[in-house]
CSV table of C-alpha atoms in Angstrom, one decimal:
chain,number,residue,atom,x,y,z
A,228,MET,CA,-26.1,50.4,-8.4
A,229,SER,CA,-22.4,49.7,-8.7
A,230,VAL,CA,-20.7,48.9,-12.0
A,231,ARG,CA,-19.8,45.4,-10.8
A,232,ASN,CA,-23.5,44.5,-10.2
A,233,HIS,CA,-24.1,44.9,-13.9
A,234,SER,CA,-21.8,42.0,-14.8
A,235,PHE,CA,-23.9,39.0,-15.9
A,236,VAL,CA,-21.0,37.0,-17.1
A,237,THR,CA,-20.0,34.3,-14.6
A,238,GLU,CA,-17.4,32.5,-16.7
A,239,PHE,CA,-15.5,33.1,-19.9
A,240,VAL,CA,-14.7,30.8,-22.8
A,241,ILE,CA,-11.2,30.7,-24.3
A,242,VAL,CA,-11.8,30.3,-28.0
A,243,GLY,CA,-8.1,30.1,-29.0
A,244,PHE,CA,-7.9,30.2,-32.8
A,245,PRO,CA,-11.3,31.2,-34.1
A,246,GLY,CA,-10.6,30.0,-37.7
A,247,LEU,CA,-9.4,26.5,-36.7
A,248,GLN,CA,-11.6,23.8,-38.0
A,249,PRO,CA,-12.8,21.1,-35.5
A,250,GLU,CA,-11.0,18.3,-37.4
A,251,PHE,CA,-7.7,20.0,-36.5
A,252,TYR,CA,-8.4,20.3,-32.8
A,253,GLY,CA,-6.6,17.1,-32.0
A,254,LEU,CA,-3.5,18.2,-34.0
A,255,ALA,CA,-3.5,21.6,-32.3
A,256,SER,CA,-3.7,20.1,-28.8
A,257,THR,CA,-1.0,17.6,-29.6
A,258,VAL,CA,1.4,20.3,-30.8
A,259,LEU,CA,0.7,22.5,-27.8
A,260,PHE,CA,1.1,19.5,-25.5
A,261,LEU,CA,4.5,18.7,-27.1
A,262,VAL,CA,5.6,22.3,-26.8
A,263,TYR,CA,4.6,22.2,-23.1
A,264,CYS,CA,6.6,19.0,-22.6
A,265,CYS,CA,9.7,20.5,-24.3
A,266,ILE,CA,9.5,23.6,-22.1
A,267,LEU,CA,9.2,21.5,-18.9
A,268,ILE,CA,12.0,19.1,-19.9
A,269,GLY,CA,14.4,21.7,-21.1
A,270,ASN,CA,14.0,24.0,-18.2
A,271,VAL,CA,14.0,21.2,-15.6
A,272,VAL,CA,17.3,20.0,-17.0
A,273,VAL,CA,18.8,23.5,-16.4
A,274,ILE,CA,17.4,23.5,-12.8
A,275,ILE,CA,19.0,20.1,-12.1
A,276,LEU,CA,22.3,21.2,-13.6
A,277,PHE,CA,22.3,24.3,-11.4
A,278,ALA,CA,21.4,22.2,-8.3
A,279,THR,CA,24.1,19.6,-8.8
A,280,HIS,CA,27.0,21.6,-10.1
A,281,ASN,CA,28.6,24.2,-7.8
A,282,VAL,CA,30.5,25.8,-10.7
A,283,LEU,CA,27.1,27.2,-11.8
A,284,HIS,CA,26.7,29.0,-8.5
A,285,LYS,CA,27.7,32.3,-10.0
A,286,PRO,CA,25.8,35.6,-10.5
A,287,MET,CA,24.9,35.1,-14.2
A,288,TYR,CA,23.6,31.6,-13.5
A,289,PHE,CA,21.5,32.8,-10.6
A,290,ILE,CA,19.8,35.2,-13.0
A,291,ILE,CA,19.4,32.4,-15.6
A,292,LEU,CA,17.8,30.2,-12.9
A,293,ASN,CA,15.2,32.9,-12.1
A,294,LEU,CA,14.5,33.2,-15.8
A,295,VAL,CA,14.0,29.4,-16.0
A,296,VAL,CA,11.5,29.5,-13.1
A,297,SER,CA,9.6,32.4,-14.7
A,298,ASP,CA,9.4,30.6,-18.0
A,299,VAL,CA,8.1,27.4,-16.4
A,300,LEU,CA,5.5,29.3,-14.4
A,301,PHE,CA,4.3,31.3,-17.4
A,302,SER,CA,3.9,28.2,-19.5
A,303,THR,CA,2.1,26.4,-16.8
A,304,THR,CA,-0.2,29.3,-16.4
A,305,THR,CA,-1.2,29.5,-20.0
A,306,LEU,CA,-0.7,26.2,-21.8
A,307,PRO,CA,-2.8,23.6,-19.8
A,308,LYS,CA,-6.0,25.5,-20.4
A,309,ILE,CA,-5.6,26.0,-24.1
A,310,ILE,CA,-4.6,22.3,-24.4
A,311,ALA,CA,-7.8,21.3,-22.5
A,312,ARG,CA,-9.8,23.6,-24.8
A,313,TYR,CA,-8.8,21.6,-27.9
A,314,TRP,CA,-8.2,18.2,-26.4
A,315,PHE,CA,-11.4,18.0,-24.2
A,316,GLN,CA,-13.4,20.9,-25.5
A,317,ALA,CA,-13.0,22.4,-22.0
A,318,GLY,CA,-12.5,26.1,-22.8
A,319,ALA,CA,-14.6,27.5,-20.0
A,320,ILE,CA,-12.8,29.3,-17.2
A,321,SER,CA,-14.4,31.0,-14.2
A,322,PHE,CA,-14.7,34.8,-13.9
A,323,PHE,CA,-12.2,34.9,-11.0
A,324,GLY,CA,-10.0,32.3,-12.7
A,325,CYS,CA,-9.7,34.3,-15.9
A,326,PHE,CA,-8.6,37.4,-14.0
A,327,LEU,CA,-6.1,35.4,-12.0
A,328,GLN,CA,-4.7,34.0,-15.2
A,329,MET,CA,-4.5,37.6,-16.6
A,330,TYR,CA,-2.6,38.8,-13.5
A,331,LEU,CA,-0.1,35.9,-13.7
A,332,VAL,CA,0.4,36.3,-17.5
A,333,HIS,CA,1.4,40.0,-17.1
A,334,TYR,CA,3.2,39.4,-13.8
A,335,PHE,CA,5.6,36.7,-15.2
A,336,GLY,CA,6.1,38.9,-18.3
A,337,SER,CA,7.2,41.8,-16.1
A,338,VAL,CA,9.4,39.6,-14.0
A,339,THR,CA,11.2,38.4,-17.2
A,340,SER,CA,11.7,42.0,-18.4
A,341,LEU,CA,13.4,42.9,-15.1
A,342,LEU,CA,15.5,39.8,-15.0
A,343,LEU,CA,16.8,40.5,-18.6
A,344,LEU,CA,17.7,44.0,-17.3
A,345,ILE,CA,19.8,42.5,-14.5
A,346,MET,CA,21.4,40.1,-17.0
A,347,ALA,CA,22.4,43.0,-19.2
A,348,LEU,CA,23.8,44.8,-16.2
A,349,ASP,CA,26.1,41.8,-15.5
A,350,ARG,CA,27.4,41.8,-19.0
A,351,TYR,CA,27.8,45.6,-19.0
A,352,VAL,CA,30.0,45.4,-15.8
A,353,SER,CA,32.0,42.4,-17.0
A,354,ILE,CA,32.9,43.8,-20.4
A,355,CYS,CA,33.1,47.6,-19.7
A,356,PHE,CA,34.9,47.1,-16.4
A,357,PRO,CA,36.8,43.9,-16.9
A,358,LEU,CA,39.6,44.6,-14.3
A,359,ARG,CA,37.0,45.5,-11.6
A,360,TYR,CA,34.6,42.6,-12.4
A,361,PRO,CA,36.4,40.0,-10.3
A,362,MET,CA,36.4,42.4,-7.3
A,363,ILE,CA,32.8,43.4,-7.9
A,364,ILE,CA,31.5,39.9,-8.3
A,365,ASN,CA,32.2,38.2,-5.1
A,366,ASN,CA,30.2,36.3,-2.5
A,367,SER,CA,28.6,39.5,-1.1
A,368,THR,CA,27.7,40.6,-4.7
A,369,ILE,CA,26.1,37.2,-5.3
A,370,HIS,CA,24.0,37.8,-2.2
A,371,ILE,CA,23.1,41.2,-3.5
A,372,LEU,CA,22.1,39.8,-6.9
A,373,ASN,CA,19.9,37.2,-5.2
A,374,VAL,CA,18.2,40.1,-3.3
A,375,THR,CA,17.9,42.0,-6.6
A,376,ALA,CA,16.3,39.1,-8.3
A,377,THR,CA,13.9,38.7,-5.4
A,378,THR,CA,13.2,42.4,-5.7
A,379,ALA,CA,12.4,41.9,-9.4
A,380,TRP,CA,9.7,39.3,-8.4
A,381,ILE,CA,8.2,41.8,-5.9
A,382,VAL,CA,8.4,45.0,-7.9
A,383,ALA,CA,6.8,43.2,-10.9
A,384,LYS,CA,3.6,42.8,-9.0
A,385,ALA,CA,2.6,46.5,-9.1
A,386,CYS,CA,1.6,47.0,-12.8
A,387,PRO,CA,-0.3,43.7,-13.3
A,388,LEU,CA,-2.1,44.2,-10.0
A,389,MET,CA,-3.2,47.7,-11.0
A,390,MET,CA,-4.4,46.4,-14.4
A,391,VAL,CA,-6.5,43.7,-12.7
A,392,ILE,CA,-8.0,46.1,-10.1
A,393,ARG,CA,-9.2,48.4,-12.8
A,394,ALA,CA,-10.5,45.7,-15.1
A,395,TYR,CA,-12.2,43.4,-12.6
A,396,PRO,CA,-15.2,45.8,-11.7
A,397,LEU,CA,-16.1,46.6,-15.3
A,398,PRO,CA,-19.5,45.4,-16.5
A,399,TYR,CA,-19.3,42.2,-18.6
A,400,CYS,CA,-22.8,41.7,-19.9
A,401,ASP,CA,-22.5,40.7,-23.5
A,402,SER,CA,-20.2,38.0,-25.1
A,403,ASN,CA,-18.0,35.9,-22.9
A,404,LYS,CA,-15.9,34.5,-25.7
A,405,ILE,CA,-12.2,35.4,-25.4
A,406,MET,CA,-10.5,35.5,-28.8
A,407,HIS,CA,-7.2,34.5,-27.5
A,408,GLY,CA,-5.1,31.5,-26.3
A,409,TYR,CA,-5.3,32.8,-22.7
A,410,CYS,CA,-6.8,35.6,-20.6
A,411,ASP,CA,-5.0,38.9,-21.1
A,412,HIS,CA,-6.0,42.5,-20.5
A,413,ILE,CA,-6.9,43.5,-24.0
A,414,ALA,CA,-8.8,40.3,-24.7
A,415,ILE,CA,-10.9,40.6,-21.5
A,416,THR,CA,-11.6,44.4,-21.4
A,417,THR,CA,-12.7,44.3,-25.1
A,418,LEU,CA,-15.7,42.3,-23.8
A,419,ALA,CA,-16.7,45.0,-21.3
A,420,CYS,CA,-20.1,46.8,-21.9
A,421,THR,CA,-18.5,50.3,-21.5
A,422,ASP,CA,-16.0,52.6,-23.0
A,423,ARG,CA,-12.7,50.9,-22.4
A,424,VAL,CA,-10.5,53.9,-23.4
A,425,PRO,CA,-10.3,55.2,-19.8
A,426,TYR,CA,-9.1,51.7,-18.7
A,427,SER,CA,-7.0,50.7,-21.7
A,428,PHE,CA,-4.8,53.8,-21.9
A,429,PRO,CA,-3.4,53.5,-18.3
A,430,ALA,CA,-2.9,49.8,-18.9
A,431,PHE,CA,-1.0,50.6,-22.1
A,432,ILE,CA,1.2,53.0,-20.1
A,433,PHE,CA,1.8,50.4,-17.5
A,434,ALA,CA,2.7,47.9,-20.2
A,435,MET,CA,5.1,50.3,-21.8
A,436,LEU,CA,6.8,51.0,-18.5
A,437,ALA,CA,7.3,47.3,-17.9
A,438,LEU,CA,8.5,46.7,-21.4
A,439,LEU,CA,10.4,49.8,-22.5
A,440,GLY,CA,11.9,50.7,-19.1
A,441,PRO,CA,14.1,47.6,-19.0
A,442,LEU,CA,14.6,47.7,-22.8
A,443,ALA,CA,16.0,51.3,-22.6
A,444,PHE,CA,18.7,50.2,-20.1
A,445,ILE,CA,19.4,47.0,-22.1
A,446,ILE,CA,20.0,49.1,-25.3
A,447,PHE,CA,22.2,51.5,-23.4
A,448,SER,CA,24.3,48.7,-21.8
A,449,TYR,CA,24.8,46.9,-25.2
A,450,CYS,CA,25.7,50.2,-26.9
A,451,SER,CA,28.3,50.7,-24.2
A,452,ILE,CA,29.5,47.1,-24.7
A,453,ILE,CA,29.8,47.6,-28.5
A,454,VAL,CA,31.9,50.8,-27.8
A,455,ALA,CA,34.1,48.8,-25.4
A,456,VAL,CA,34.5,45.9,-27.9
A,457,VAL,CA,35.5,48.2,-30.7
A,458,GLN,CA,38.4,49.5,-28.6
A,459,ILE,CA,39.8,46.0,-28.2
A,460,GLY,CA,42.9,45.7,-30.3
A,461,SER,CA,42.8,42.1,-31.7
A,462,PRO,CA,40.0,40.7,-33.9
A,463,GLN,CA,40.2,37.5,-31.9
A,464,GLY,CA,39.6,39.4,-28.7
A,465,ARG,CA,36.6,41.2,-30.1
A,466,LEU,CA,35.0,38.0,-31.3
A,467,LYS,CA,35.7,36.3,-28.0
A,468,THR,CA,34.1,39.1,-26.1
A,469,LEU,CA,31.1,39.3,-28.3
A,470,SER,CA,30.6,35.6,-28.1
A,471,THR,CA,30.0,35.9,-24.4
A,472,CYS,CA,27.0,38.1,-25.2
A,473,SER,CA,25.6,36.2,-28.2
A,474,GLY,CA,23.3,33.9,-26.1
A,475,GLN,CA,21.9,36.8,-24.1
A,476,LEU,CA,21.3,38.8,-27.2
A,477,ILE,CA,19.3,36.0,-28.8
A,478,ILE,CA,17.2,35.6,-25.6
A,479,ILE,CA,16.6,39.4,-25.3
A,480,ALA,CA,15.7,39.7,-29.0
A,481,LEU,CA,13.2,36.7,-28.8
A,482,TYR,CA,11.5,38.4,-25.9
A,483,PHE,CA,11.4,42.1,-26.8
A,484,LEU,CA,11.3,42.4,-30.6
A,485,PRO,CA,8.0,40.6,-31.3
A,486,ARG,CA,6.3,42.4,-28.4
A,487,CYS,CA,7.5,45.8,-29.5
A,488,PHE,CA,6.4,45.0,-33.0
A,489,ILE,CA,2.9,44.0,-31.9
A,490,TYR,CA,2.5,47.1,-29.7
A,491,LEU,CA,3.9,49.4,-32.4
A,492,ALA,CA,1.7,47.8,-35.1
A,493,SER,CA,-1.5,48.2,-33.1
A,494,ASN,CA,-0.8,51.9,-32.4
A,495,ILE,CA,0.1,52.9,-36.0
A,496,GLY,CA,-3.0,51.3,-37.5
A,497,ILE,CA,-1.5,48.0,-38.8
A,498,ARG,CA,-4.2,45.3,-38.5
A,499,PHE,CA,-3.9,41.5,-38.5
A,500,SER,CA,-6.5,38.9,-38.8
A,501,THR,CA,-7.5,37.5,-35.4
A,502,ASP,CA,-5.9,34.1,-36.1
A,503,LEU,CA,-2.6,35.6,-37.3
A,504,ARG,CA,-2.5,38.0,-34.3
A,505,ILE,CA,-3.0,35.0,-31.9
A,506,VAL,CA,-0.4,32.9,-33.7
A,507,ILE,CA,2.2,35.7,-33.4
A,508,ILE,CA,1.4,36.3,-29.7
A,509,MET,CA,1.5,32.5,-28.9
A,510,LEU,CA,4.8,32.3,-30.8
A,511,TYR,CA,6.5,35.1,-28.9
A,512,SER,CA,5.0,33.8,-25.6
A,513,LEU,CA,6.0,30.2,-26.0
A,514,LEU,CA,9.0,30.1,-28.3
A,515,PRO,CA,11.5,31.7,-25.8
A,516,PRO,CA,10.7,29.3,-22.9
A,517,MET,CA,11.2,26.4,-25.4
A,518,ILE,CA,14.4,27.7,-27.0
A,519,ASN,CA,16.1,29.4,-24.1
A,520,PRO,CA,17.3,26.1,-22.5
A,521,LEU,CA,19.0,25.2,-25.8
A,522,ILE,CA,20.7,28.6,-25.7
A,523,TYR,CA,21.7,28.2,-22.1
A,524,CYS,CA,23.1,24.7,-22.8
A,525,PHE,CA,25.0,25.4,-26.0
A,526,LYS,CA,25.9,29.1,-25.8
A,527,THR,CA,26.9,29.3,-22.1
A,528,LYS,CA,30.3,27.7,-21.4
A,529,HIS,CA,29.8,26.4,-17.8
A,530,ILE,CA,26.3,25.0,-18.4
A,531,LYS,CA,27.5,23.3,-21.6
A,532,THR,CA,30.4,21.8,-19.7
A,533,SER,CA,28.2,20.6,-16.9
A,534,LEU,CA,25.7,19.1,-19.3
A,535,MET,CA,28.5,17.2,-21.1
A,536,LYS,CA,29.8,15.9,-17.8
A,537,ARG,CA,26.4,14.8,-16.7
A,538,PHE,CA,25.9,13.1,-20.1
A,539,LYS,CA,29.2,11.2,-19.9
A,540,LYS,CA,28.5,10.0,-16.4
A,541,SER,CA,25.2,8.6,-17.5
A,542,VAL,CA,26.7,6.9,-20.6
A,543,ALA,CA,29.7,5.4,-18.9
A,544,PRO,CA,27.9,2.9,-16.7
A,545,GLN,CA,25.9,1.7,-19.7
A,546,LYS,CA,29.1,1.1,-21.6
A,547,ASP,CA,30.5,-0.8,-18.6
A,548,ASN,CA,27.4,-3.0,-18.5
A,549,VAL,CA,27.6,-3.8,-22.2
A,550,PHE,CA,31.3,-4.6,-21.9
A,551,ALA,CA,30.6,-6.9,-18.9
A,552,LEU,CA,27.8,-8.7,-20.7
A,553,SER,CA,30.1,-9.3,-23.7
A,554,GLN,CA,32.7,-11.1,-21.6
């Protein structure tokens, strides 16, 4: 009999935070709902600015647009279910639906890693080769970057798909309660009625490739940037050059540092309580999509200028109406 035929679980139940008392379910769902609304509003604003301002049709902003789309899709994949779990006590998710969510969670994470790599490449070229940058970045390069971003969305499918293919046939015949805010590989395969080491180790390797591969190049690029900045003569020039990277550094740090910490801690024997581990994972999963639009709008010159123009256009008619009524 095949391994899959031993699976008696037909659906999983997303528990969320196991230690959370029922009287706080309403508060938890409200907070998560507000987080989701903030993510949608902030990222949709960036999409509208990009669509309505030609000045943003530049390589860096194409990359930011792809990051925005990835953040929205990741949040939409994970948050509605955990909100429903606490708001309507609807934590059940079908067997297939859980694995689909697992695939999408890891897929969008891989896409974001590759897009951050492309973003670091743009900064590397602009700072380390400033005289060549205008020649390199032209209309044909923008087309190439669009193709590269599309390639990132395609290449990122490989590792998550392999993880799902290996985990889906495992026998799930015991508990169906997922101690997490959403379905991910570790949370699901922990429930398998078999030795998960042969399945978890390749998944760990895939995760490290998706995480540390882009991170290695990002570290190299920013080390090269630091060397180039040190060689700039004036302190003002150094600060101005570094300021062009500050927003990206914050985004990269928010994405990579917590993930590296969790992976490192789990492999050197540091243990967290289930609730604390889930809180950390939810924070590093949802904080970047919520904060990134603020970074884009206030740390990126052209987006900030476009936002202020849009704001002034919307405020001016209201002032005119008030003035007309007062006459």
